[in-house]
XYZ file of C-alpha atoms in Angstrom:
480
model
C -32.828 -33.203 63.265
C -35.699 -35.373 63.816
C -36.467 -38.592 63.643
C -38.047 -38.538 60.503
C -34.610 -37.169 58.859
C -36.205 -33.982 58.413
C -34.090 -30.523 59.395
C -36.325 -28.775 62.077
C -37.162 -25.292 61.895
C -35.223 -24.357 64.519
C -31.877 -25.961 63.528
C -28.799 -23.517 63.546
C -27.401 -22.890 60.599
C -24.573 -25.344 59.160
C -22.019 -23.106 59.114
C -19.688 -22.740 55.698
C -17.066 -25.751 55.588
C -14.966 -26.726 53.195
C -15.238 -25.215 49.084
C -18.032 -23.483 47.340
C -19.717 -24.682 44.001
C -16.890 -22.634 42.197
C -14.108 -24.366 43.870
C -11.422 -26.524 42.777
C -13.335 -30.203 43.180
C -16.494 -28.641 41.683
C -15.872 -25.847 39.152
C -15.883 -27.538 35.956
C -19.348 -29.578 36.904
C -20.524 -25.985 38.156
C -20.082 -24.483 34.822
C -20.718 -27.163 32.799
C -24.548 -27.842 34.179
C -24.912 -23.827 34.395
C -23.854 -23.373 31.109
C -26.732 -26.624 30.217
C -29.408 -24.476 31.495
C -28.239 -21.133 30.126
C -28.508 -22.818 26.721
C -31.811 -24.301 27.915
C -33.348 -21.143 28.795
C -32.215 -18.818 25.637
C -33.802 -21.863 23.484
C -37.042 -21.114 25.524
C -36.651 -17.883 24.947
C -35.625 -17.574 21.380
C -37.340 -19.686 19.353
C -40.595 -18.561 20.605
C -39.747 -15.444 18.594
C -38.705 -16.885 15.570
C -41.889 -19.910 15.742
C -44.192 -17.279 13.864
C -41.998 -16.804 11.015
C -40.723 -20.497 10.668
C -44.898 -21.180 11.053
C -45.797 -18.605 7.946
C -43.023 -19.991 5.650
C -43.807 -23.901 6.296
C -47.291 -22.652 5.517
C -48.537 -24.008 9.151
C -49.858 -21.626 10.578
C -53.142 -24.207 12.065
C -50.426 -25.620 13.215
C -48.796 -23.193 15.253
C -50.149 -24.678 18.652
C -48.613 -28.216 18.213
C -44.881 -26.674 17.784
C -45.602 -26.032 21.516
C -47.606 -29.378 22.604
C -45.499 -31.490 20.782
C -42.599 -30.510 22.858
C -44.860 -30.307 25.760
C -45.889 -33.732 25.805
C -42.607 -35.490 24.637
C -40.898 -33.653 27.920
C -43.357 -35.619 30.409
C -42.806 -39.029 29.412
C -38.624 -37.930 29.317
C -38.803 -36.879 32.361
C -40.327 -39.898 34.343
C -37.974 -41.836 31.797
C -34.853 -40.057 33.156
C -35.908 -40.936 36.581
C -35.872 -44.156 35.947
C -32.776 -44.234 34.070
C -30.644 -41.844 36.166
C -31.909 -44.228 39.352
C -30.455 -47.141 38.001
C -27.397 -46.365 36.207
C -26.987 -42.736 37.187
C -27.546 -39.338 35.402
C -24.557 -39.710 32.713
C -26.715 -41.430 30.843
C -30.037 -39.719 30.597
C -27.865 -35.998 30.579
C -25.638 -37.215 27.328
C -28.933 -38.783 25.679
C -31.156 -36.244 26.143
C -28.819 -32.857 25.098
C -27.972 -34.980 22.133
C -31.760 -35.907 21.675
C -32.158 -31.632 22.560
C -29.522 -30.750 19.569
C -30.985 -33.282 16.949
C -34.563 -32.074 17.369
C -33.571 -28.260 17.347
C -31.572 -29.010 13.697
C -34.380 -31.450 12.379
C -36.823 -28.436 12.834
C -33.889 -26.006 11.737
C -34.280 -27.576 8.303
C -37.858 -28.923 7.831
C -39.401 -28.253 4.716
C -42.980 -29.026 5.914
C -44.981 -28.042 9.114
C -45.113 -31.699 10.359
C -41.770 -31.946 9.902
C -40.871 -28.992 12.331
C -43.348 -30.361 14.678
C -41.422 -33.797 14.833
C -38.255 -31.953 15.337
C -40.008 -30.030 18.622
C -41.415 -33.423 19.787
C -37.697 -34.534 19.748
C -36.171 -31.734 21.235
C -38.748 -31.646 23.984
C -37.778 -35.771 24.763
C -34.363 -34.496 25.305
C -35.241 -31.717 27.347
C -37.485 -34.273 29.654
C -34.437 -36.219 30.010
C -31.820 -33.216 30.944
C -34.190 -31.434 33.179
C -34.259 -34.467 36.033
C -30.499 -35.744 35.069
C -29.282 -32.472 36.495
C -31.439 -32.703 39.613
C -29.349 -35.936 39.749
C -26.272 -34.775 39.512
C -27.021 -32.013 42.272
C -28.107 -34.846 44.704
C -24.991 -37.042 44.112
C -22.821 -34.655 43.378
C -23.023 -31.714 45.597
C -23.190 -32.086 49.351
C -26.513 -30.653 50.735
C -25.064 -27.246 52.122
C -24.067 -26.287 48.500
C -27.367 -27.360 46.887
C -29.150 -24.155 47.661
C -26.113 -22.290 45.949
C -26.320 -24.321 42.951
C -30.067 -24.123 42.463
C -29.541 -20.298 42.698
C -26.970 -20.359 39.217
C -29.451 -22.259 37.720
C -32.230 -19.475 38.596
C -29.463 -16.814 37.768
C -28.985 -18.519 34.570
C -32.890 -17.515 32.934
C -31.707 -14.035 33.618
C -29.803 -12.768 30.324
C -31.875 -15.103 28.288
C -34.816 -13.576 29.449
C -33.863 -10.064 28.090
C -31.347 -10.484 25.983
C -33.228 -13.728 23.895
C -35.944 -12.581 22.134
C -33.824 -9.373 21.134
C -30.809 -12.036 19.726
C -33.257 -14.021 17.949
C -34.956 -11.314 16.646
C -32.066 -9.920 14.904
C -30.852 -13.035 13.804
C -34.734 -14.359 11.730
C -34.916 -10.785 10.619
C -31.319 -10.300 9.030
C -30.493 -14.117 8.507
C -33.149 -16.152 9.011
C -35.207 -18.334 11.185
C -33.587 -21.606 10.681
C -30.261 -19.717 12.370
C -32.436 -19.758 15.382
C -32.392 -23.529 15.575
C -29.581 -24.455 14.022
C -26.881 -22.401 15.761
C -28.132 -23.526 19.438
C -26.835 -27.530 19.036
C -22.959 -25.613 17.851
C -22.779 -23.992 21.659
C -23.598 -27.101 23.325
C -20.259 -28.811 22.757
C -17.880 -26.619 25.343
C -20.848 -27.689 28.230
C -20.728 -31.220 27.285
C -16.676 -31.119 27.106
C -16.928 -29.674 30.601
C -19.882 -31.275 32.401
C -19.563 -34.900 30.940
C -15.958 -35.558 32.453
C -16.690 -34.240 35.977
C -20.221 -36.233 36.215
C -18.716 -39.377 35.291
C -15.737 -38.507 38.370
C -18.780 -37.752 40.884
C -22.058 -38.920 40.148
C -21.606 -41.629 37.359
C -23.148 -45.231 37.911
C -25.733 -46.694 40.241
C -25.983 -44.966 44.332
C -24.431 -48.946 44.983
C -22.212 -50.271 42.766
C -22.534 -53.429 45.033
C -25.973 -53.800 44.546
C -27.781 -55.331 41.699
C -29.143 -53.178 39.281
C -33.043 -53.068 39.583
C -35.088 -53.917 36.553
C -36.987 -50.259 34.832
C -40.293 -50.003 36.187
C -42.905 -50.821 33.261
C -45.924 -49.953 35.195
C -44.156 -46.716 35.740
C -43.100 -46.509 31.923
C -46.690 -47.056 31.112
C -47.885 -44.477 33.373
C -45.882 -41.878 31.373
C -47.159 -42.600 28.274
C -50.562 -42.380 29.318
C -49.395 -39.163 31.063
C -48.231 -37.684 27.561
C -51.217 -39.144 25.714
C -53.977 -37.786 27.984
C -51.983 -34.620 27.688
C -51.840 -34.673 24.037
C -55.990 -35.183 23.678
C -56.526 -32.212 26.311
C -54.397 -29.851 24.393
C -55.923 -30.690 21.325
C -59.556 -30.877 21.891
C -58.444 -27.397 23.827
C -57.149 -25.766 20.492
C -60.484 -27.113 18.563
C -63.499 -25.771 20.410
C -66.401 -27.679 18.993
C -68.793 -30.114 20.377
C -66.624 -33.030 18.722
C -63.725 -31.658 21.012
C -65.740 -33.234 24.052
C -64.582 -36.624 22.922
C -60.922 -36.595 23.330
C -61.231 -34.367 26.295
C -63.201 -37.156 27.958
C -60.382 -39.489 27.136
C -57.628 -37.437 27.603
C -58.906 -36.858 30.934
C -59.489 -40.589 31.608
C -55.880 -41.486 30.429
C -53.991 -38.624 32.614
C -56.041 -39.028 35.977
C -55.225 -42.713 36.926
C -51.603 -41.477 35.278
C -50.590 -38.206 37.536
C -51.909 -40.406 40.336
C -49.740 -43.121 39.927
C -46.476 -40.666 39.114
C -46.926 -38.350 41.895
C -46.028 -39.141 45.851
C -49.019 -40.779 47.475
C -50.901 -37.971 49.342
C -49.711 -34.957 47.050
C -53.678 -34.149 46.479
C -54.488 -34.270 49.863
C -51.095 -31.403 50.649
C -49.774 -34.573 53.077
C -46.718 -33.339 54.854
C -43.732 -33.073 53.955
C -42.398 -34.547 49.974
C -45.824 -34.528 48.576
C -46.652 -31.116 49.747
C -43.736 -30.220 48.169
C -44.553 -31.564 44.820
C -47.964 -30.047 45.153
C -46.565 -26.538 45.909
C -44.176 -26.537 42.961
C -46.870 -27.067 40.834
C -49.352 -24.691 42.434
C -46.867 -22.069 42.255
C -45.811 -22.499 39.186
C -49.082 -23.202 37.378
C -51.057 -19.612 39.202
C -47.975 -17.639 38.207
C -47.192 -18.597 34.618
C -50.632 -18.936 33.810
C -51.082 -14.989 34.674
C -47.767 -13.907 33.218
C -49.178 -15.225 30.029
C -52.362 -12.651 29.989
C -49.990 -9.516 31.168
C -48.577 -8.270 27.834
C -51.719 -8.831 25.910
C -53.522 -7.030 28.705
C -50.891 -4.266 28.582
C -51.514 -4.086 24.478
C -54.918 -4.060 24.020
C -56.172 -2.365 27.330
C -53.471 0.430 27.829
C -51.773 0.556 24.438
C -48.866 -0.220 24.645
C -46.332 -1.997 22.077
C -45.511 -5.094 22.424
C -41.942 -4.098 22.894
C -42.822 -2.215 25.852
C -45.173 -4.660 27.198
C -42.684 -7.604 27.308
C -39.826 -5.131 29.299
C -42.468 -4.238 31.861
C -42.121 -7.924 33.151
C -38.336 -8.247 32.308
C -37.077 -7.212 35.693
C -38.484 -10.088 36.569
C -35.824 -11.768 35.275
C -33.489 -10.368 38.112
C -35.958 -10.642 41.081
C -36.151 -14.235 40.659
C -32.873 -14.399 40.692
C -32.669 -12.407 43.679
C -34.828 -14.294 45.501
C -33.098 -17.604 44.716
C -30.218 -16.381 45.958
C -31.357 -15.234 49.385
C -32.717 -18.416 49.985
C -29.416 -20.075 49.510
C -27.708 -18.121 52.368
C -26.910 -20.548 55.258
C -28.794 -17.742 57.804
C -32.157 -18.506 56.122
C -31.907 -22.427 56.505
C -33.844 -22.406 59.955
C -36.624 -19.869 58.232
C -37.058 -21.783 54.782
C -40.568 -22.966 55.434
C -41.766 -19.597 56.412
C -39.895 -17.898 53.797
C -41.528 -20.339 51.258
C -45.029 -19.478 52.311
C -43.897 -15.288 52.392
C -43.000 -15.713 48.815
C -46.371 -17.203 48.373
C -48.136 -14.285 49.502
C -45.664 -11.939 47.395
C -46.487 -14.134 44.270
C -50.259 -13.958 45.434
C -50.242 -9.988 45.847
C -48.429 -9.235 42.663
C -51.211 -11.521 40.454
C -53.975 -9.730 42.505
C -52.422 -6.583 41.928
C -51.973 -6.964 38.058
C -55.830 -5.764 37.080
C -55.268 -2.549 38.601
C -54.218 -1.308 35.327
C -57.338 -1.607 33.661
C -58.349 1.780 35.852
C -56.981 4.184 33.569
C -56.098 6.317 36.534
C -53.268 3.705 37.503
C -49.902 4.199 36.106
C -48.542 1.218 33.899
C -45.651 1.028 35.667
C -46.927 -0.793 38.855
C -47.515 -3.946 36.587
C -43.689 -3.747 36.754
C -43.226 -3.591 40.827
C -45.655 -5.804 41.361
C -44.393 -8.156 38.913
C -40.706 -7.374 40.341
C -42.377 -8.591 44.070
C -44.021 -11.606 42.209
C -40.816 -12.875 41.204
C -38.760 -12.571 44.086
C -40.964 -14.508 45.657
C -41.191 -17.471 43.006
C -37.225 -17.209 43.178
C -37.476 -18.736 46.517
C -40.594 -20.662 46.204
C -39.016 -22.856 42.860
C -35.364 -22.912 44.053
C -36.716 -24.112 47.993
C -38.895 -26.749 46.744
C -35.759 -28.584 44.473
C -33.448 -28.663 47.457
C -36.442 -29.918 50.065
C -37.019 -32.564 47.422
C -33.428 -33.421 47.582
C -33.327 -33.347 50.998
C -36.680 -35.558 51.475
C -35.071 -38.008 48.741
C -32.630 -40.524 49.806
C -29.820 -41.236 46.598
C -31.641 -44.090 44.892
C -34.926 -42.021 44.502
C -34.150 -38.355 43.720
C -34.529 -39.621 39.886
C -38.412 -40.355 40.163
C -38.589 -37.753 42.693
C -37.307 -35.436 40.540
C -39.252 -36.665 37.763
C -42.617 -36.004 40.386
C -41.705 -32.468 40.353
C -41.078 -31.646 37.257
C -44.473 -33.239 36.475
C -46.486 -30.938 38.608
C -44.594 -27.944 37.449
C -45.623 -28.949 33.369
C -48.806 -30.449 34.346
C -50.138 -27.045 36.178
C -48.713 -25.135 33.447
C -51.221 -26.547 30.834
C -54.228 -27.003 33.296
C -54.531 -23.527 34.342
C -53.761 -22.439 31.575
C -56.376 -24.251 30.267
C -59.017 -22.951 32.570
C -57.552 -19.050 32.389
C -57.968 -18.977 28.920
C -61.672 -20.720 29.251
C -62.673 -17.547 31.398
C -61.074 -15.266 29.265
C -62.934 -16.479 26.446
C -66.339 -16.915 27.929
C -66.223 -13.422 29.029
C -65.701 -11.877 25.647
C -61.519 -11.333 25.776
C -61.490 -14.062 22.333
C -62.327 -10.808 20.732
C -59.674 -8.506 21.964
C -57.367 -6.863 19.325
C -59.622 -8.007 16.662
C -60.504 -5.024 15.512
C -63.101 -3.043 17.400
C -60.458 -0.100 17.662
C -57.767 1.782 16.557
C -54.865 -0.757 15.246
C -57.130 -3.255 16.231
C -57.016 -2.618 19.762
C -59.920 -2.976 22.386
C -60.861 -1.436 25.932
C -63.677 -3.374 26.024
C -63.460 -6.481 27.699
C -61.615 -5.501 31.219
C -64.029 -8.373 32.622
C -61.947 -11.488 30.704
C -59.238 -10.516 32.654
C -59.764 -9.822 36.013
C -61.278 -13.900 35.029
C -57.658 -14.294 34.552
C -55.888 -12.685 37.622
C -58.054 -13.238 40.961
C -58.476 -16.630 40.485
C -55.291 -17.401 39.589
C -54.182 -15.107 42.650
C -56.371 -17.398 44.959
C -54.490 -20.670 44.074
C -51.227 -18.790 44.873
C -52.873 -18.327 48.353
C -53.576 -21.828 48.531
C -49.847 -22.478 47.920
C -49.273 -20.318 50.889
C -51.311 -22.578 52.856
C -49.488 -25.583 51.167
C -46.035 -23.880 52.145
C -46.935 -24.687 56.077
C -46.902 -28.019 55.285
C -43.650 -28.673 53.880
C -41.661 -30.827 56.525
C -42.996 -33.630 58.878
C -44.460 -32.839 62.231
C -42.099 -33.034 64.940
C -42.920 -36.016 66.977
């Protein structure tokens, strides 16, 4: 250990003492915040299936995009909220609040009558899930001492596994033989045995203020402020985004004007720079995340349109995905990699980079579909350890009374990244023709004819996973 608190790289490893995150003092919190997340992920994964369906009957179909931003957007200024909160009074608070906050908006959109309506009920839902999201980071850094934080961030990576197969295929079923508004009004029913289990043990380990002694700080209203501007300058880029005219330039301008000075004032000085050590880590989560998800997004429509396959097909060539970035979350929480986590980080990096490089290989008709699916297999092992070893170095570069806004940093970057390269992939991909892909220039309205839009996609997106790489060197202080 250095004298900047920071765990050198060639520390031994801390060898097993004392229970694991399923034993007696910590089972019921284990499988109370896993079972949070589970629910959390087959939401994610679920009611995208059933949003076309709900969008055609509400007769909202323009609409369709703001189901998504409206949750979006709502989830950024909940989770700088839930920093704040969870700082002060501890993560009870914002946890309770924002599942309830999670349940009401999934039933308010189960049962809207209008478009707008639903879209409220997704802005709700996504306030609660701002809130959850950092409590539980919370409750990991009070609650769990730091050699069982790796194992703990590993169930929660475990926990997007069955979702991710089994969700869509659940809530298909369930909109085609019942209904959509099953989808969203079933959910909020499972979330009471969690809460039963989760809420008791949290308010035995992690419940108040880090001193009780102390007197409770005032919130922060600059930082308050901050997040709204965060979610408004959001909310004008996503929309002048999903209106492409010359009048568009307008709230772009001041959507970009409100989140700049915003994200600045949120994130750890120096995370735009790559600084060492926490804001290098805030800047790799979102780097990593951003490149990766923003490539996943353009695989199954490249899969569709380019080599013909169904949809069906297309979404289980990235489903072992699901267990690879599991895998890899789990390898890094074995104590033997502890002295190697800053290496392994910027391995899994390259493996991420590779497998998004590798992707537009397909479009050569001589190359068999199925190495979309290794490389996408590689490409998730190696965000398994990248996302799970960036939460427990933020814990570990947080001390108690600041792993709220911490938190909060990271989860910005992460959601922030999403949308912006997102942003920019899809601008390539249009400008290079792929806006008229599947619509209609061949059989079943299927095109070969625009490889171009998205190798746009892929190798750039590929080089900012390199530049995580880079980033990943950077993640502790320098020894003095």
């Amino acid at each position: 250990m250095n004298d900047t608190g920071v765990a050198a790289e060639t520390t031994a490893p801390p060898r097993p003492e004392g229970p694991g995150v399923l034993g007696k003092p910590y089972r019921a919190l284990s499988i109370g915040i896993v079972s949070v997340v589970l629910l959390i992920a087959f939401e994610a994964t679920a009611v995208g299936t059933a949003m076309p369906v709900a969008a055609r009957e509400l007769d909202g179909v323009a609409l369709y995009a703001f189901a998504f931003s409206g949750y979006f957007t709502t989830s950024l200024f909940g989770m700088v909220f839930s920093g704040q909160w969870a700082d002060r009074r501890g993560p009870l608070g914002p946890l309770a609040g924002g599942i309830s906050l999670f349940g009401a908006g999934l039933l308010l959109s189960g049962t809207a009558s209008v478009m707008w309506l639903f879209i409220a009920g997704r802005a709700v839902q996504g306030l609660g899930g701002g809130l959850v999201i950092v409590a539980l980071y919370v409750v990991v850094s009070r609650a769990y001492p730091e050699r069982l934080r790796p194992a703990i961030m590993a169930a929660f990576a475990a926990s997007w596994v069955v979702p991710s197969v089994v969700g869509p295929l659940v809530s298909g079923t369930v909109t085609e033989h019942l209904g959509w508004r099953w989808v969203f009004v079933g959910i909020p029913v499972l979330v009471v045995v969690p809460l039963a289990l989760a809420l008791p043990a949290i308010r035995r380990t992690a419940a108040g203020p880090v001193d009780a002694s102390a007197p409770v700080a005032p919130f922060d209203r600059r930082r308050i402020r901050l997040a709204l501007g965060i979610s408004l300058g959001a909310a004008l880029l996503q929309y002048a985004g999903q209106d492409l005219r010359w009048f568009s330039l307008l709230p772009a301008v001041l959507g970009a004007v409100v989140l700049v000075p915003a994200v600045l004032g949120l994130l750890p000085r120096g995370t735009y720079r790559a600084a060492r050590g926490l804001p290098s880590v805030v800047l790799l989560r979102g780097v990593a995340a951003g490149s990766f998800i923003a490539a996943e997004s353009f695989v199954p429509l490249m899969l569709v349109t380019q080599r013909g396959l169904s949809p069906t097909m297309a979404g289980l060539s990235i489903a072992v995905g699901g267990a690879t970035w599991a895998l890899g979350s789990y390898v890094q929480s074995r104590p033997r990699m502890e002295p190697y986590r800053t290496r392994f980080v910027a391995a899994g990096m390259v493996l991420v980079a590779a497998s998004i490089a590798a992707a537009p290989t397909v479009l050569i008709a001589a190359v068999p579909v199925w190495i979309i699916a290794v490389a996408w297999g590689l490409g998730c092992f190696g965000m398994g350890t990248v996302i799970a070893s960036t939460s427990v170095l933020l814990l570990r570069l947080s001390p108690p009374e600041d792993a709220g806004s911490n938190s909060a940093a990271l989860q910005i970057s992460d959601g922030l990244s999403n949308v912006l390269l997102l942003a920019v992939g899809g601008a390539a991909f249009a400008a290079l023709g792929g806006g008229t892909v599947g619509a209609g220039h061949g059989p079943d309205g299927v095109s070969a004819s625009h490889p171009a839009a998205f190798v746009a996609v892929f190798l750039p997106m590929a080089a900012v996973a390199l530049v995580g790489a880079w980033v990943g060197t950077r993640l502790t202080e320098r020894k003095p």
